[in-house]
Amino acid sequence: MSIQKIMVIGAGQMGSGIAQVCAQAGFDVKLNDMKEEFFARGLGTITKNLSRNVEKGRMTESEKEAVLGRLTKSLDINDANDVDLVIEAAVENMSVKQAIFKQLDAIAPAHAILASNTSSLPITELAAVTNRPEQVIGMHFMNPVPVMKLVEIIRGLATSDDVYQAIEDMTKKLEKVPVEVNDFPGFVANRILMPMINEAIYTLYEGVANKEAIDDVMKLGMNHPMGPLTLADFIGLDTCLYIMETLHEGFGDSKYRPCPLLRKYVKAGWLGKKTGRGFYIYES
Ligand SMILES: CC(=O)CC(=O)SCCNC(=O)CCNC(=O)[C@H](O)C(C)(C)COP(=O)(O)OP(=O)(O)OC[C@H]1O[C@@H](n2cnc3c(N)ncnc32)[C@H](O)[C@@H]1OP(=O)(O)O
Ligand SMILES: NC(=O)C1=CN([C@@H]2O[C@H](COP(=O)(O)OP(=O)(O)OC[C@H]3O[C@@H](n4cnc5c(N)ncnc54)[C@H](O)[C@@H]3O)[C@@H](O)[C@H]2O)C=CC1
């Protein structure tokens, strides 16, 4: 199974990072989003990251131009008609993702693999809306994609061994480390990380300490690179809430109930770094 042409759906924080590392590894990448401005924002982030690589002597200017040359703009999902792999990185919402997978199943070539960068949603449920469930798989990158080494590879119930192998090989070409995981809500990464973040939000909500103190405890006491509230802002509070809801619904266990303060911030549109305000305020 040979992969050369890729479409990445969603040019947000994750999609832009995924498109960047794929283009850096030599793949031809179509970066798809719904509007020109969303694509432009994603391309802006990629260009900034590549320029930093040039400044730091990790890449020449001509290598940077070659990477950018392998990236193409797409504002139409029909552009998936000649790709070998689609990596979907749109919002963490099952109905949005299922609608995308249904369309892709009709558009993408019969051999194409359909992967999702979902943080928590069942791959098997995405696969079920297609006629190629054996070619549907989870490819869960970590944020920030250009820096973090891990990719959780999630097998849906029907995912074939050949498809798993092709995605594992492709992940290694991106210089990432694949880890095989089965299809349960939140997989491994967010089954463990997100309840910790949710508990940090409860700690704030219940007035145990202020936000700086909570972050300091985990940074200085546990050597985490970011405190949990800073990390929640970095991930996006909407994404954190979606993940907690998936865990809560998927396991039916009250220990996963999302903190009311998290819901309130999301309802206010305080989604974290990407909107300029979450637990902290960010200059643009
Ligand atoms: C929600 C999910 O489904 C799963 C997830 O992704 S959960 C989130 C997982 N990610 C984490 O937990 C990240 C935790 N934070 C960290 O590891 C670090 O704070 C960090 C790597 C983000 C930044 O590191 P730092 O040392 O504090 O800052 P800084 O010195 O500015 O950055 C370190 C390097 O990362 C790079 N970097 C930082 N942020 C970046 C970004 N958004 N994009 C690209 N590169 C970035 C910097 O350019 C820098 O590279 P150089 O040293 O080569 O110049
Ligand atoms: N933020 C994080 O730390 C991580 C997020 N993820 C997952 O990655 C996915 C994307 O998350 P982010 O990049 O953080 O979100 P984001 O909000 O930064 O970006 C989402 C992008 O998808 C686009 N989009 C939405 N619907 C679309 C459609 N139908 N067609 C094309 N584009 C569409 C939006 O316009 C936006 O640009 C989610 O499933 C999330 O759970 C996975 C790992 C880490």
CSV table of C-alpha atoms and ligand atoms in Angstrom, one decimal:
chain,number,residue,atom,x,y,z
A,1,MET,CA,0.0,0.0,0.0
A,2,SER,CA,1.8,3.1,-1.2
A,3,ILE,CA,1.0,6.5,0.2
A,4,GLN,CA,2.1,9.7,-1.7
A,5,LYS,CA,-0.8,12.0,-1.9
A,6,ILE,CA,-2.6,13.1,1.3
A,7,MET,CA,-5.5,15.4,2.1
A,8,VAL,CA,-5.6,16.9,5.6
A,9,ILE,CA,-9.1,18.2,6.5
A,10,GLY,CA,-9.2,21.2,8.9
A,11,ALA,CA,-6.4,23.8,8.9
A,12,GLY,CA,-6.7,24.5,12.6
A,13,GLN,CA,-4.0,24.0,15.2
A,14,MET,CA,-3.8,20.2,14.6
A,15,GLY,CA,-4.5,20.1,10.8
A,16,SER,CA,-1.9,22.7,10.0
A,17,GLY,CA,0.7,20.9,12.1
A,18,ILE,CA,-0.1,17.5,10.5
A,19,ALA,CA,0.1,19.1,7.0
A,20,GLN,CA,3.4,20.6,7.9
A,21,VAL,CA,5.1,17.4,9.1
A,22,CYS,CA,3.7,15.4,6.1
A,23,ALA,CA,5.0,18.0,3.6
A,24,GLN,CA,8.3,18.0,5.5
A,25,ALA,CA,8.5,14.2,5.1
A,26,GLY,CA,8.1,14.6,1.3
A,27,PHE,CA,4.4,13.8,0.9
A,28,ASP,CA,2.2,15.9,-1.4
A,29,VAL,CA,-0.5,17.5,0.8
A,30,LYS,CA,-3.8,19.2,0.1
A,31,LEU,CA,-4.8,21.2,3.1
A,32,ASN,CA,-8.6,21.5,3.2
A,33,ASP,CA,-10.8,23.9,5.2
A,34,MET,CA,-14.2,25.5,4.7
A,35,LYS,CA,-13.1,29.0,4.1
A,36,GLU,CA,-10.1,30.8,2.5
A,37,GLU,CA,-9.4,32.7,5.8
A,38,PHE,CA,-9.1,29.4,7.8
A,39,PHE,CA,-6.7,27.9,5.2
A,40,ALA,CA,-4.7,31.2,5.2
A,41,ARG,CA,-4.4,31.1,9.0
A,42,GLY,CA,-3.1,27.5,8.9
A,43,LEU,CA,-0.7,28.3,6.1
A,44,GLY,CA,0.5,31.3,8.1
A,45,THR,CA,1.3,29.1,11.1
A,46,ILE,CA,3.2,26.6,8.9
A,47,THR,CA,5.2,29.3,7.2
A,48,LYS,CA,6.1,30.8,10.6
A,49,ASN,CA,7.2,27.4,11.9
A,50,LEU,CA,9.3,26.7,8.8
A,51,SER,CA,11.0,30.1,9.0
A,52,ARG,CA,11.9,29.4,12.6
A,53,ASN,CA,13.5,26.2,11.4
A,54,VAL,CA,15.5,28.2,8.8
A,55,GLU,CA,16.6,30.7,11.5
A,56,LYS,CA,17.7,27.9,13.7
A,57,GLY,CA,19.8,26.3,10.9
A,58,ARG,CA,17.7,23.2,10.8
A,59,MET,CA,16.5,23.8,7.2
A,60,THR,CA,17.7,25.9,4.3
A,61,GLU,CA,15.5,28.6,2.6
A,62,SER,CA,15.2,26.4,-0.5
A,63,GLU,CA,14.2,23.4,1.6
A,64,LYS,CA,11.5,25.6,3.2
A,65,GLU,CA,10.2,26.6,-0.3
A,66,ALA,CA,10.2,23.0,-1.4
A,67,VAL,CA,8.1,22.0,1.7
A,68,LEU,CA,5.7,24.9,0.9
A,69,GLY,CA,5.6,23.8,-2.7
A,70,ARG,CA,4.3,20.4,-1.7
A,71,LEU,CA,1.3,22.1,0.1
A,72,THR,CA,-1.8,22.9,-1.9
A,73,LYS,CA,-4.9,24.8,-0.9
A,74,SER,CA,-8.2,23.0,-0.9
A,75,LEU,CA,-11.6,24.6,-0.2
A,76,ASP,CA,-13.6,21.7,-1.7
A,77,ILE,CA,-13.7,18.2,-0.3
A,78,ASN,CA,-14.1,16.8,-3.9
A,79,ASP,CA,-10.3,17.4,-4.1
A,80,ALA,CA,-10.0,14.1,-2.2
A,81,ASN,CA,-10.7,12.3,-5.5
A,82,ASP,CA,-7.0,11.4,-6.2
A,83,VAL,CA,-5.4,11.0,-2.8
A,84,ASP,CA,-4.1,7.8,-1.1
A,85,LEU,CA,-4.8,9.0,2.5
A,86,VAL,CA,-7.1,11.5,4.2
A,87,ILE,CA,-6.3,12.7,7.7
A,88,GLU,CA,-9.4,14.4,9.1
A,89,ALA,CA,-8.7,17.0,11.8
A,90,ALA,CA,-12.0,19.0,11.9
A,91,VAL,CA,-13.8,19.8,15.2
A,92,GLU,CA,-14.3,17.1,17.8
A,93,ASN,CA,-17.9,16.4,17.0
A,94,MET,CA,-19.3,13.0,15.9
A,95,SER,CA,-22.0,14.3,13.6
A,96,VAL,CA,-19.5,16.7,11.8
A,97,LYS,CA,-16.9,13.9,11.5
A,98,GLN,CA,-19.5,11.4,10.3
A,99,ALA,CA,-20.7,13.8,7.6
A,100,ILE,CA,-17.2,14.3,6.4
A,101,PHE,CA,-16.5,10.5,6.4
A,102,LYS,CA,-19.7,9.8,4.4
A,103,GLN,CA,-18.6,12.3,1.8
A,104,LEU,CA,-15.1,11.1,1.7
A,105,ASP,CA,-16.2,7.5,1.2
A,106,ALA,CA,-18.0,8.6,-2.0
A,107,ILE,CA,-15.2,10.8,-3.3
A,108,ALA,CA,-11.9,9.2,-2.4
A,109,PRO,CA,-10.4,6.5,-4.6
A,110,ALA,CA,-11.3,2.9,-3.6
A,111,HIS,CA,-7.8,2.2,-2.3
A,112,ALA,CA,-7.6,5.3,-0.1
A,113,ILE,CA,-7.3,5.1,3.7
A,114,LEU,CA,-9.5,7.4,5.8
A,115,ALA,CA,-7.9,8.4,9.1
A,116,SER,CA,-9.1,10.6,11.8
A,117,ASN,CA,-7.1,12.7,14.3
A,118,THR,CA,-10.0,12.5,16.7
A,119,SER,CA,-9.0,12.9,20.4
A,120,SER,CA,-11.6,10.6,21.8
A,121,LEU,CA,-14.4,9.6,19.4
A,122,PRO,CA,-14.9,5.9,18.5
A,123,ILE,CA,-13.2,5.1,15.2
A,124,THR,CA,-15.6,2.2,14.8
A,125,GLU,CA,-18.6,4.6,14.7
A,126,LEU,CA,-16.8,6.7,12.0
A,127,ALA,CA,-16.0,3.6,10.0
A,128,ALA,CA,-19.7,2.5,10.2
A,129,VAL,CA,-20.9,5.4,8.0
A,130,THR,CA,-18.5,4.2,5.2
A,131,ASN,CA,-18.5,1.2,2.9
A,132,ARG,CA,-14.8,0.7,3.7
A,133,PRO,CA,-14.6,0.2,7.4
A,134,GLU,CA,-11.5,-1.9,7.1
A,135,GLN,CA,-9.7,1.2,5.6
A,136,VAL,CA,-10.7,3.5,8.5
A,137,ILE,CA,-8.2,4.1,11.3
A,138,GLY,CA,-7.4,6.6,14.1
A,139,MET,CA,-4.2,8.6,13.8
A,140,HIS,CA,-4.0,10.7,16.9
A,141,PHE,CA,-1.2,13.3,16.8
A,142,MET,CA,-0.3,15.4,19.9
A,143,ASN,CA,-0.2,19.2,20.1
A,144,PRO,CA,2.1,20.9,19.0
A,145,VAL,CA,2.4,18.4,16.2
A,146,PRO,CA,5.9,19.5,14.9
A,147,VAL,CA,7.3,19.0,18.4
A,148,MET,CA,5.6,16.0,20.0
A,149,LYS,CA,6.8,12.5,19.0
A,150,LEU,CA,3.7,10.4,19.8
A,151,VAL,CA,1.0,9.2,17.4
A,152,GLU,CA,-1.6,6.9,18.9
A,153,ILE,CA,-2.7,4.6,16.1
A,154,ILE,CA,-6.2,3.4,16.9
A,155,ARG,CA,-7.7,0.2,15.3
A,156,GLY,CA,-11.4,0.3,14.8
A,157,LEU,CA,-13.2,-3.0,15.1
A,158,ALA,CA,-12.9,-3.7,11.3
A,159,THR,CA,-9.5,-2.0,10.6
A,160,SER,CA,-7.4,-4.4,8.5
A,161,ASP,CA,-3.8,-5.4,9.4
A,162,ASP,CA,-2.6,-4.1,6.0
A,163,VAL,CA,-4.1,-0.7,6.7
A,164,TYR,CA,-2.7,-0.7,10.3
A,165,GLN,CA,0.8,-1.5,8.9
A,166,ALA,CA,0.6,1.2,6.2
A,167,ILE,CA,-0.2,3.8,8.8
A,168,GLU,CA,2.4,2.6,11.2
A,169,ASP,CA,5.1,2.8,8.4
A,170,MET,CA,3.8,6.3,7.3
A,171,THR,CA,4.0,7.5,11.0
A,172,LYS,CA,7.7,6.4,11.1
A,173,LYS,CA,8.4,8.3,7.9
A,174,LEU,CA,7.1,11.4,9.7
A,175,GLU,CA,9.8,10.7,12.4
A,176,LYS,CA,7.1,10.1,14.9
A,177,VAL,CA,6.6,7.1,17.3
A,178,PRO,CA,3.5,5.1,16.7
A,179,VAL,CA,1.8,3.4,19.6
A,180,GLU,CA,-1.0,0.9,19.0
A,181,VAL,CA,-4.2,1.4,20.9
A,182,ASN,CA,-7.6,-0.2,20.8
A,183,ASP,CA,-10.9,1.7,20.2
A,184,PHE,CA,-12.3,2.8,23.6
A,185,PRO,CA,-13.4,6.4,24.5
A,186,GLY,CA,-10.4,8.7,24.9
A,187,PHE,CA,-8.0,5.9,23.8
A,188,VAL,CA,-5.1,6.0,26.2
A,189,ALA,CA,-3.8,9.6,26.0
A,190,ASN,CA,-7.1,11.4,26.9
A,191,ARG,CA,-8.4,8.7,29.1
A,192,ILE,CA,-5.6,9.6,31.5
A,193,LEU,CA,-4.8,13.3,30.6
A,194,MET,CA,-8.3,14.8,30.4
A,195,PRO,CA,-9.7,13.6,33.8
A,196,MET,CA,-6.6,15.3,35.3
A,197,ILE,CA,-7.3,18.5,33.5
A,198,ASN,CA,-11.0,18.3,34.5
A,199,GLU,CA,-10.0,17.7,38.2
A,200,ALA,CA,-7.7,20.8,38.0
A,201,ILE,CA,-10.7,22.8,36.8
A,202,TYR,CA,-12.8,21.4,39.7
A,203,THR,CA,-10.0,22.5,42.1
A,204,LEU,CA,-10.3,26.0,40.8
A,205,TYR,CA,-14.2,25.9,40.8
A,206,GLU,CA,-14.2,24.7,44.4
A,207,GLY,CA,-11.8,27.5,45.4
A,208,VAL,CA,-9.1,25.2,46.6
A,209,ALA,CA,-6.5,27.5,45.1
A,210,ASN,CA,-6.2,30.1,42.3
A,211,LYS,CA,-5.2,29.2,38.8
A,212,GLU,CA,-1.6,30.2,39.1
A,213,ALA,CA,-1.2,28.1,42.2
A,214,ILE,CA,-2.8,25.1,40.6
A,215,ASP,CA,-0.5,25.3,37.6
A,216,ASP,CA,2.5,25.9,39.8
A,217,VAL,CA,1.8,22.8,41.9
A,218,MET,CA,1.8,20.6,38.8
A,219,LYS,CA,4.7,22.3,37.1
A,220,LEU,CA,7.0,22.6,40.1
A,221,GLY,CA,5.8,19.6,42.0
A,222,MET,CA,5.4,17.1,39.2
A,223,ASN,CA,7.7,18.5,36.6
A,224,HIS,CA,4.9,18.9,34.0
A,225,PRO,CA,6.1,21.3,31.2
A,226,MET,CA,2.8,23.2,31.5
A,227,GLY,CA,0.3,23.4,34.4
A,228,PRO,CA,-3.1,21.7,33.6
A,229,LEU,CA,-5.0,25.0,33.2
A,230,THR,CA,-2.4,26.4,30.8
A,231,LEU,CA,-2.5,23.1,29.0
A,232,ALA,CA,-6.3,23.2,28.8
A,233,ASP,CA,-6.1,26.7,27.2
A,234,PHE,CA,-3.4,25.4,24.8
A,235,ILE,CA,-5.5,22.4,23.7
A,236,GLY,CA,-8.8,24.4,23.5
A,237,LEU,CA,-11.5,24.4,26.1
A,238,ASP,CA,-14.1,23.3,23.5
A,239,THR,CA,-12.0,20.2,22.7
A,240,CYS,CA,-11.5,19.5,26.4
A,241,LEU,CA,-15.3,19.6,26.9
A,242,TYR,CA,-16.0,17.4,23.9
A,243,ILE,CA,-13.5,14.8,25.2
A,244,MET,CA,-14.9,14.8,28.7
A,245,GLU,CA,-18.4,14.4,27.2
A,246,THR,CA,-17.2,11.4,25.1
A,247,LEU,CA,-15.7,9.8,28.2
A,248,HIS,CA,-18.8,10.5,30.3
A,249,GLU,CA,-21.2,9.2,27.7
A,250,GLY,CA,-19.0,6.3,26.5
A,251,PHE,CA,-18.4,4.8,30.0
A,252,GLY,CA,-21.6,6.0,31.7
A,253,ASP,CA,-19.5,6.7,34.8
A,254,SER,CA,-20.1,9.9,36.8
A,255,LYS,CA,-16.4,10.2,37.5
A,256,TYR,CA,-16.0,11.7,34.0
A,257,ARG,CA,-18.6,14.4,34.5
A,258,PRO,CA,-17.3,17.7,33.0
A,259,CYS,CA,-16.8,20.5,35.5
A,260,PRO,CA,-19.6,23.1,35.2
A,261,LEU,CA,-16.9,25.8,35.1
A,262,LEU,CA,-15.5,24.2,31.9
A,263,ARG,CA,-19.0,24.3,30.4
A,264,LYS,CA,-19.5,27.9,31.4
A,265,TYR,CA,-16.2,29.0,29.7
A,266,VAL,CA,-17.1,27.2,26.5
A,267,LYS,CA,-20.6,28.8,26.5
A,268,ALA,CA,-18.9,32.2,26.9
A,269,GLY,CA,-16.7,31.6,23.9
A,270,TRP,CA,-13.6,31.5,26.1
A,271,LEU,CA,-12.0,28.7,24.3
A,272,GLY,CA,-8.4,29.3,25.4
A,273,LYS,CA,-5.3,30.5,23.5
A,274,LYS,CA,-7.0,30.2,20.1
A,275,THR,CA,-9.7,32.8,21.0
A,276,GLY,CA,-7.4,35.0,23.2
A,277,ARG,CA,-9.1,34.1,26.5
A,278,GLY,CA,-9.6,30.9,28.6
A,279,PHE,CA,-8.3,30.5,32.1
A,280,TYR,CA,-5.7,33.1,31.1
A,281,ILE,CA,-5.7,36.1,28.7
A,282,TYR,CA,-3.5,36.0,25.7
A,283,GLU,CA,-2.1,38.8,23.5
A,284,SER,CA,-2.5,38.0,19.8
B,1,LIG,C1,-5.9,16.9,23.5
B,1,LIG,C2,-5.3,15.7,22.8
B,1,LIG,O1,-6.1,15.0,22.1
B,1,LIG,C3,-3.9,15.3,22.9
B,1,LIG,C4,-2.9,16.3,23.1
B,1,LIG,O2,-2.3,16.8,22.2
B,1,LIG,S1,-2.7,16.7,24.7
B,1,LIG,C5,-1.4,17.9,24.7
B,1,LIG,C6,-0.1,17.3,24.6
B,1,LIG,N1,0.9,18.3,24.6
B,1,LIG,C7,1.5,18.7,25.8
B,1,LIG,O3,1.3,18.2,26.8
B,1,LIG,C8,2.5,19.9,25.6
B,1,LIG,C9,3.0,20.3,27.0
B,1,LIG,N2,3.9,21.4,26.8
B,1,LIG,C10,5.2,21.2,26.3
B,1,LIG,O4,5.7,20.1,26.0
B,1,LIG,C11,6.0,22.5,26.1
B,1,LIG,O5,5.5,23.5,26.9
B,1,LIG,C12,6.1,23.0,24.6
B,1,LIG,C13,6.8,22.0,23.8
B,1,LIG,C14,4.7,23.2,24.0
B,1,LIG,C15,6.8,24.3,24.6
B,1,LIG,O6,8.1,24.1,25.2
B,1,LIG,P1,8.8,25.2,26.0
B,1,LIG,O7,10.2,24.7,26.3
B,1,LIG,O8,8.0,25.6,27.1
B,1,LIG,O9,8.8,26.5,25.1
B,1,LIG,P2,9.7,26.9,23.9
B,1,LIG,O10,11.2,27.0,24.3
B,1,LIG,O11,9.1,28.1,23.3
B,1,LIG,O12,9.5,25.7,22.8
B,1,LIG,C16,10.3,24.6,22.7
B,1,LIG,C17,10.4,24.2,21.3
B,1,LIG,O13,9.1,23.8,20.8
B,1,LIG,C18,8.8,24.7,19.7
B,1,LIG,N3,7.4,25.0,19.7
B,1,LIG,C19,6.7,25.4,20.8
B,1,LIG,N4,5.4,25.6,20.5
B,1,LIG,C20,5.2,25.2,19.2
B,1,LIG,C21,4.1,25.2,18.3
B,1,LIG,N5,2.9,25.5,18.7
B,1,LIG,N6,4.4,24.8,17.1
B,1,LIG,C22,5.6,24.4,16.6
B,1,LIG,N7,6.7,24.4,17.4
B,1,LIG,C23,6.5,24.9,18.7
B,1,LIG,C24,9.6,25.9,19.8
B,1,LIG,O14,9.8,26.5,18.5
B,1,LIG,C25,10.9,25.4,20.4
B,1,LIG,O15,11.7,24.9,19.4
B,1,LIG,P3,13.2,25.2,19.4
B,1,LIG,O16,13.7,24.9,20.8
B,1,LIG,O17,13.8,24.3,18.4
B,1,LIG,O18,13.3,26.6,19.0
B,2,LIG,N1,-6.2,20.7,20.2
B,2,LIG,C1,-5.5,19.7,20.6
B,2,LIG,O1,-4.6,19.7,21.5
B,2,LIG,C2,-5.7,18.4,19.9
B,2,LIG,C3,-6.9,18.2,19.1
B,2,LIG,N2,-7.1,17.0,18.5
B,2,LIG,C4,-8.2,16.8,17.6
B,2,LIG,O2,-8.0,17.4,16.4
B,2,LIG,C5,-9.2,17.9,15.8
B,2,LIG,C6,-9.0,19.4,15.5
B,2,LIG,O3,-8.7,20.1,16.7
B,2,LIG,P1,-8.0,21.5,16.6
B,2,LIG,O4,-7.1,21.6,15.5
B,2,LIG,O5,-7.5,21.8,18.0
B,2,LIG,O6,-9.3,22.4,16.3
B,2,LIG,P2,-9.3,23.9,15.6
B,2,LIG,O7,-10.6,24.5,16.1
B,2,LIG,O8,-8.0,24.6,15.8
B,2,LIG,O9,-9.4,23.6,14.1
B,2,LIG,C7,-10.5,22.9,13.5
B,2,LIG,C8,-10.5,23.3,12.0
B,2,LIG,O10,-11.4,22.5,11.3
B,2,LIG,C9,-12.1,23.2,10.4
B,2,LIG,N3,-13.4,22.5,10.0
B,2,LIG,C10,-14.5,22.3,10.7
B,2,LIG,N4,-15.4,21.6,10.0
B,2,LIG,C11,-14.8,21.4,8.8
B,2,LIG,C12,-15.3,20.7,7.6
B,2,LIG,N5,-16.5,20.2,7.6
B,2,LIG,N6,-14.4,20.7,6.6
B,2,LIG,C13,-13.2,21.2,6.6
B,2,LIG,N7,-12.7,21.9,7.7
B,2,LIG,C14,-13.5,22.0,8.8
B,2,LIG,C15,-12.4,24.6,11.1
B,2,LIG,O11,-12.7,25.6,10.2
B,2,LIG,C16,-11.0,24.7,11.8
B,2,LIG,O12,-10.1,25.4,11.0
B,2,LIG,C17,-10.3,17.6,16.8
B,2,LIG,O13,-10.9,16.3,16.5
B,2,LIG,C18,-9.5,17.5,18.1
B,2,LIG,O14,-10.1,16.7,19.1
B,2,LIG,C19,-6.2,15.9,18.6
B,2,LIG,C20,-5.0,16.1,19.3
B,2,LIG,C21,-4.8,17.3,20.1
